[in-house]
Amino acid sequence: MDDELAVRLKAYEGRPAAVAGVGKDPVNAPMIRHWCEAMGDENPAYRGPEAVAPPTMLQVWTMGGLSGHTGRAQAYEELLGLLDDAGYTAVVATDCEQEYLRPLRPGDEVTFDTVIESVSPRKTTRLGSGHFVTTRTDVRTGTELAGTHRFRILKYAPAQRKPRKESRPRPVINRDNADFWAGVAEHRLLIQRCTVCDTLRFPWLPGCTTCGSPEWDTVEASGEGTVFSYVVMHHPPFPAFDPPYAVGLVELAEGVRIVSNVVGVPYDKVRIGMPVRLEFRRYDDELVLPVFQPMPQGVAG
Ligand code: ZN
């Protein structure tokens, strides 16, 4: 059954997904300007009478917009329909690759053809099992190839999720904050410090908000702070949280602020200005979070 499907899917390789598509607008300065503003790209090559379009705008000139694409071929719709019928009803875009062969300039009229380049054998991913479909769009001005755009999707059957015991949401750990969470694992609350202008920042960011520098090191928080502000959550209830509870914005002794829970005190006893101290609380096998306890009376001050 799967083999039969695989053969049918394979037959779509090389068939067109769009034929003789035409860009809705010629390459033009206003769209380049808006794009550069949105991306914060001030490269002078994209301005003035000799301007070229940023190469990464390649797909901008071929997108269909709300009114749809021109020249879309039947084969692609058929292929997606075949996958839907086989139970691979969900879709996610996985990656895109572009290749630039010549610059596009304001005034260039863009045409394009898209081909179904490959349909993968059945793969099992964390989302579920399915097939990767790669299309390749060749973008031309006149007869010249300006660039190619490969776009890959996964058509998949969503995996049945086992109902999980309700647990706290996991932090999203990425390359910009991984060292923060590594610190938490060692029971250290690390604050980022710009090594150019010494500005401390929290939460973690890729660049300095004062001078823009991407260079940083860290300072370990002493753990002392005060409640700068707080809210008491009553509603809506979230799984794994038991309302009412106090969410505090704690100003650390170092001057930066962190959102956390204020624990070890009834929710209605939390006050602005309350001196608090950091502790690390384990919520389950995987999750440790920095939270704050009121300072014992007499120590505060
Ligand atoms: Zn700085």
Coordinates of C-alpha atoms and ligand atoms in Angstrom, one line a residue:
M1 CA 0.0 0.0 0.0
D2 CA 2.8 2.4 1.0
D3 CA 4.9 1.1 -1.8
E4 CA 2.1 1.8 -4.3
L5 CA 1.7 5.3 -3.0
A6 CA 5.5 5.9 -3.1
V7 CA 5.5 5.0 -6.8
R8 CA 2.6 7.3 -7.5
L9 CA 4.2 10.1 -5.6
K10 CA 7.5 9.6 -7.3
A11 CA 5.8 10.0 -10.7
Y12 CA 5.2 13.7 -9.9
E13 CA 8.9 14.5 -9.8
G14 CA 9.8 16.7 -12.7
R15 CA 6.2 17.8 -13.3
P16 CA 5.4 21.5 -13.3
A17 CA 3.8 23.2 -10.2
A18 CA 3.6 26.6 -12.0
V19 CA 4.1 27.4 -15.6
A20 CA 4.9 30.8 -17.1
G21 CA 4.1 32.7 -13.9
V22 CA 4.4 36.4 -14.1
G23 CA 5.5 38.7 -11.2
K24 CA 2.6 41.0 -10.3
D25 CA 4.8 44.0 -10.3
P26 CA 8.1 44.7 -11.9
V27 CA 11.1 44.9 -9.6
N28 CA 10.6 48.4 -8.0
A29 CA 12.2 50.9 -5.7
P30 CA 9.2 51.3 -3.3
M31 CA 9.0 47.6 -2.5
I32 CA 12.8 47.5 -2.1
R33 CA 12.7 50.5 0.3
H34 CA 9.9 49.0 2.4
W35 CA 11.8 45.7 2.6
C36 CA 15.0 47.4 3.6
E37 CA 13.2 49.4 6.3
A38 CA 11.5 46.4 7.7
M39 CA 14.8 44.4 7.7
G40 CA 16.9 47.3 9.0
D41 CA 19.1 46.9 6.0
E42 CA 20.9 50.1 5.1
N43 CA 23.2 48.8 2.5
P44 CA 23.8 51.6 -0.1
A45 CA 23.7 49.1 -2.9
Y46 CA 19.9 49.0 -2.6
R47 CA 19.4 52.8 -3.0
G48 CA 19.9 55.4 -5.7
P49 CA 20.0 55.3 -9.5
E50 CA 22.3 52.2 -9.6
A51 CA 20.2 50.3 -7.1
V52 CA 19.9 46.5 -7.2
A53 CA 17.3 44.6 -5.3
P54 CA 18.5 42.7 -2.2
P55 CA 19.0 39.2 -3.5
T56 CA 17.0 37.7 -0.6
M57 CA 13.9 39.5 -2.0
L58 CA 13.9 36.9 -4.8
Q59 CA 10.6 35.4 -3.7
V60 CA 8.9 38.8 -3.2
W61 CA 8.7 39.3 -6.9
T62 CA 6.9 36.0 -7.5
M63 CA 4.5 35.8 -4.6
G64 CA 0.8 35.7 -5.5
G65 CA -0.5 37.8 -2.7
L66 CA -4.1 37.6 -1.5
S67 CA -5.5 37.2 -4.9
G68 CA -3.5 34.1 -5.6
H69 CA -0.9 32.9 -8.1
T70 CA -0.8 33.0 -11.8
G71 CA 0.1 29.9 -13.8
R72 CA -0.4 27.4 -11.1
A73 CA -0.3 23.9 -12.6
Q74 CA -2.7 21.0 -11.9
A75 CA 0.0 18.5 -11.0
Y76 CA 0.9 20.2 -7.7
E77 CA -2.7 20.3 -6.6
E78 CA -3.1 16.7 -7.5
L79 CA 0.0 15.7 -5.6
L80 CA -1.2 17.5 -2.5
G81 CA -4.6 15.9 -2.9
L82 CA -3.1 12.4 -3.2
L83 CA -1.2 13.0 0.1
D84 CA -4.3 14.3 1.8
D85 CA -6.2 11.2 0.7
A86 CA -3.5 9.0 2.1
G87 CA -3.9 10.7 5.5
Y88 CA -1.1 13.1 5.3
T89 CA -3.4 16.0 5.9
A90 CA -1.2 18.4 7.8
V91 CA 1.4 20.6 6.2
V92 CA 4.4 22.5 7.5
A93 CA 7.0 24.5 5.6
T94 CA 10.4 23.2 6.6
D95 CA 13.1 25.1 4.7
C96 CA 13.9 27.2 1.8
E97 CA 17.1 27.6 -0.2
Q98 CA 17.9 30.3 -2.7
E99 CA 20.6 30.7 -5.3
Y100 CA 21.3 34.1 -6.9
L101 CA 22.7 34.2 -10.5
R102 CA 22.3 37.8 -11.4
P103 CA 21.1 40.9 -9.6
L104 CA 17.6 42.2 -10.2
R105 CA 17.1 45.9 -10.7
P106 CA 14.1 48.2 -10.6
G107 CA 12.2 47.9 -13.9
D108 CA 13.1 44.2 -14.4
E109 CA 10.0 42.2 -15.3
V110 CA 10.0 38.8 -13.6
T111 CA 8.7 35.5 -14.9
F112 CA 9.0 32.1 -13.2
D113 CA 8.4 28.4 -13.6
T114 CA 8.1 26.0 -10.7
V115 CA 8.8 22.3 -10.9
I116 CA 8.2 19.6 -8.4
E117 CA 11.8 18.6 -7.9
S118 CA 11.4 15.8 -5.4
V119 CA 9.0 13.8 -3.3
S120 CA 10.8 12.0 -0.5
P121 CA 10.1 8.4 0.6
R122 CA 8.0 8.3 3.8
K123 CA 9.9 9.8 6.7
T124 CA 9.1 9.7 10.4
T125 CA 9.5 13.0 12.2
R126 CA 8.6 14.3 15.6
L127 CA 5.5 15.9 14.1
G128 CA 4.4 12.6 12.5
S129 CA 5.3 10.6 9.4
G130 CA 4.9 12.0 6.0
H131 CA 6.6 13.0 2.8
F132 CA 8.8 16.0 2.0
V133 CA 7.9 17.8 -1.2
T134 CA 10.5 20.1 -2.7
T135 CA 9.6 22.6 -5.4
R136 CA 12.1 24.6 -7.4
T137 CA 11.2 28.0 -8.8
D138 CA 13.4 29.4 -11.5
V139 CA 13.1 33.2 -11.6
R140 CA 13.9 34.9 -14.9
T141 CA 14.1 38.4 -16.4
G142 CA 13.7 38.0 -20.1
T143 CA 15.5 34.7 -20.9
E144 CA 18.1 35.2 -18.2
L145 CA 17.9 33.1 -15.0
A146 CA 18.2 35.5 -12.1
G147 CA 17.9 33.0 -9.3
T148 CA 16.3 29.8 -8.0
H149 CA 14.2 29.3 -5.0
R150 CA 13.8 25.9 -3.5
F151 CA 10.9 25.4 -1.1
R152 CA 10.3 22.3 1.0
I153 CA 7.2 21.3 2.8
L154 CA 6.4 18.2 4.9
K155 CA 2.9 16.8 4.3
Y156 CA 2.3 14.6 7.3
A157 CA -0.2 12.6 9.4
P158 CA -0.1 14.3 12.8
A159 CA 1.3 12.0 15.5
Q160 CA -1.2 11.0 18.2
R161 CA 0.0 12.9 21.2
K162 CA -0.1 11.0 24.5
P163 CA -1.9 13.1 27.0
R164 CA 0.8 14.4 29.3
K165 CA 0.6 15.0 33.0
E166 CA -0.1 18.6 33.3
S167 CA 3.3 20.2 33.9
R168 CA 4.6 23.7 33.8
P169 CA 5.4 25.1 30.3
R170 CA 9.0 24.5 29.3
P171 CA 11.2 27.5 28.6
V172 CA 12.1 28.0 25.0
I173 CA 15.8 27.6 25.0
N174 CA 17.7 29.0 21.9
R175 CA 21.2 30.1 21.1
D176 CA 20.4 33.6 22.5
N177 CA 19.5 32.4 25.9
A178 CA 21.1 28.9 26.3
D179 CA 23.8 30.2 28.7
F180 CA 21.1 31.7 30.9
W181 CA 19.4 28.3 31.3
A182 CA 22.8 26.6 31.7
G183 CA 23.3 29.0 34.6
V184 CA 19.9 28.2 36.1
A185 CA 20.8 24.5 36.0
E186 CA 23.8 25.4 38.2
H187 CA 21.7 27.5 40.4
R188 CA 23.2 30.7 39.2
L189 CA 21.2 33.6 37.9
L190 CA 23.3 35.2 35.1
I191 CA 22.7 38.7 33.8
Q192 CA 24.2 39.7 30.5
R193 CA 26.7 42.5 30.4
C194 CA 27.7 44.4 27.3
T195 CA 31.5 44.3 27.2
V196 CA 31.7 47.5 25.2
C197 CA 29.6 49.9 27.3
D198 CA 29.0 47.7 30.5
T199 CA 25.2 48.0 30.3
L200 CA 23.5 45.1 32.1
R201 CA 20.6 43.6 30.3
F202 CA 17.8 41.2 31.2
P203 CA 16.1 39.2 29.7
W204 CA 18.8 38.0 27.5
L205 CA 19.1 39.5 24.0
P206 CA 21.5 39.0 21.1
G207 CA 22.6 42.7 21.2
C208 CA 23.1 45.6 23.6
T209 CA 20.0 47.8 23.8
T210 CA 22.3 50.8 24.6
C211 CA 25.1 50.6 22.0
G212 CA 24.1 47.7 19.8
S213 CA 27.2 45.6 20.4
P214 CA 26.8 41.8 20.1
E215 CA 29.7 41.3 22.5
W216 CA 28.8 40.3 26.1
D217 CA 29.8 38.5 29.2
T218 CA 27.8 37.7 32.3
V219 CA 27.5 38.8 35.9
E220 CA 26.1 36.5 38.5
A221 CA 23.2 38.1 40.4
S222 CA 23.7 38.3 44.1
G223 CA 20.1 37.1 44.5
E224 CA 18.8 40.1 46.4
G225 CA 16.0 42.3 45.1
T226 CA 12.8 44.0 45.7
V227 CA 9.3 43.6 44.3
F228 CA 9.1 46.4 41.7
S229 CA 5.5 45.5 40.7
Y230 CA 3.3 42.4 40.8
V231 CA 0.0 41.0 39.7
V232 CA -2.1 38.3 41.3
M233 CA -3.4 35.8 38.8
H234 CA -7.0 34.6 39.4
H235 CA -8.2 34.0 35.8
P236 CA -7.7 32.4 33.3
P237 CA -6.5 29.2 34.9
F238 CA -3.5 27.6 33.1
P239 CA -2.7 23.9 33.4
A240 CA -0.1 23.3 36.1
F241 CA -0.8 26.6 37.8
D242 CA -3.0 26.9 40.8
P243 CA -4.6 30.3 41.1
P244 CA -4.5 32.7 42.8
Y245 CA -0.8 33.3 42.8
A246 CA 1.5 36.3 42.6
V247 CA 3.6 37.1 39.6
G248 CA 6.3 39.6 40.5
L249 CA 8.5 41.9 38.6
V250 CA 11.5 41.8 40.8
E251 CA 14.2 44.5 40.6
L252 CA 17.5 42.8 41.3
A253 CA 20.2 44.6 43.3
E254 CA 22.2 44.9 40.1
G255 CA 19.4 47.1 38.6
V256 CA 17.7 44.8 36.1
R257 CA 14.3 43.3 36.5
I258 CA 13.0 39.8 36.1
V259 CA 9.5 38.4 35.9
S260 CA 9.1 35.5 38.3
N261 CA 6.9 34.0 41.0
V262 CA 7.0 35.4 44.6
V263 CA 6.7 32.2 46.7
G264 CA 6.6 31.3 50.4
V265 CA 4.1 34.1 51.2
P266 CA 0.4 34.3 50.7
Y267 CA -0.5 35.8 47.4
D268 CA -2.3 38.7 49.1
K269 CA 0.7 39.6 51.2
V270 CA 3.0 40.5 48.3
R271 CA 3.7 44.2 48.3
I272 CA 5.6 46.6 46.1
G273 CA 9.0 47.4 47.7
M274 CA 9.0 44.0 49.5
P275 CA 12.7 42.8 49.9
V276 CA 13.0 39.4 48.3
R277 CA 15.7 36.8 47.9
L278 CA 16.4 34.4 45.0
E279 CA 16.0 30.7 45.3
F280 CA 15.9 27.9 42.8
R281 CA 12.8 25.7 42.9
R282 CA 12.5 22.4 41.3
Y283 CA 9.1 21.9 39.7
D284 CA 9.6 18.4 38.1
D285 CA 12.4 16.1 36.9
E286 CA 13.4 18.5 34.1
L287 CA 12.4 22.0 35.3
V288 CA 14.2 24.2 37.8
L289 CA 13.2 27.9 37.9
P290 CA 14.5 31.0 39.7
V291 CA 11.8 32.3 42.1
F292 CA 11.8 34.8 44.9
Q293 CA 11.0 34.5 48.6
P294 CA 10.4 37.4 51.0
M295 CA 13.5 38.1 53.1
P296 CA 13.0 37.0 56.7
Q297 CA 11.9 39.8 58.9
G298 CA 14.8 41.5 60.6
V299 CA 17.2 40.6 57.8
A300 CA 15.5 43.0 55.4
G301 CA 16.5 46.5 55.4
Ligands
ZN1 ZN 26.6 48.2 25.0

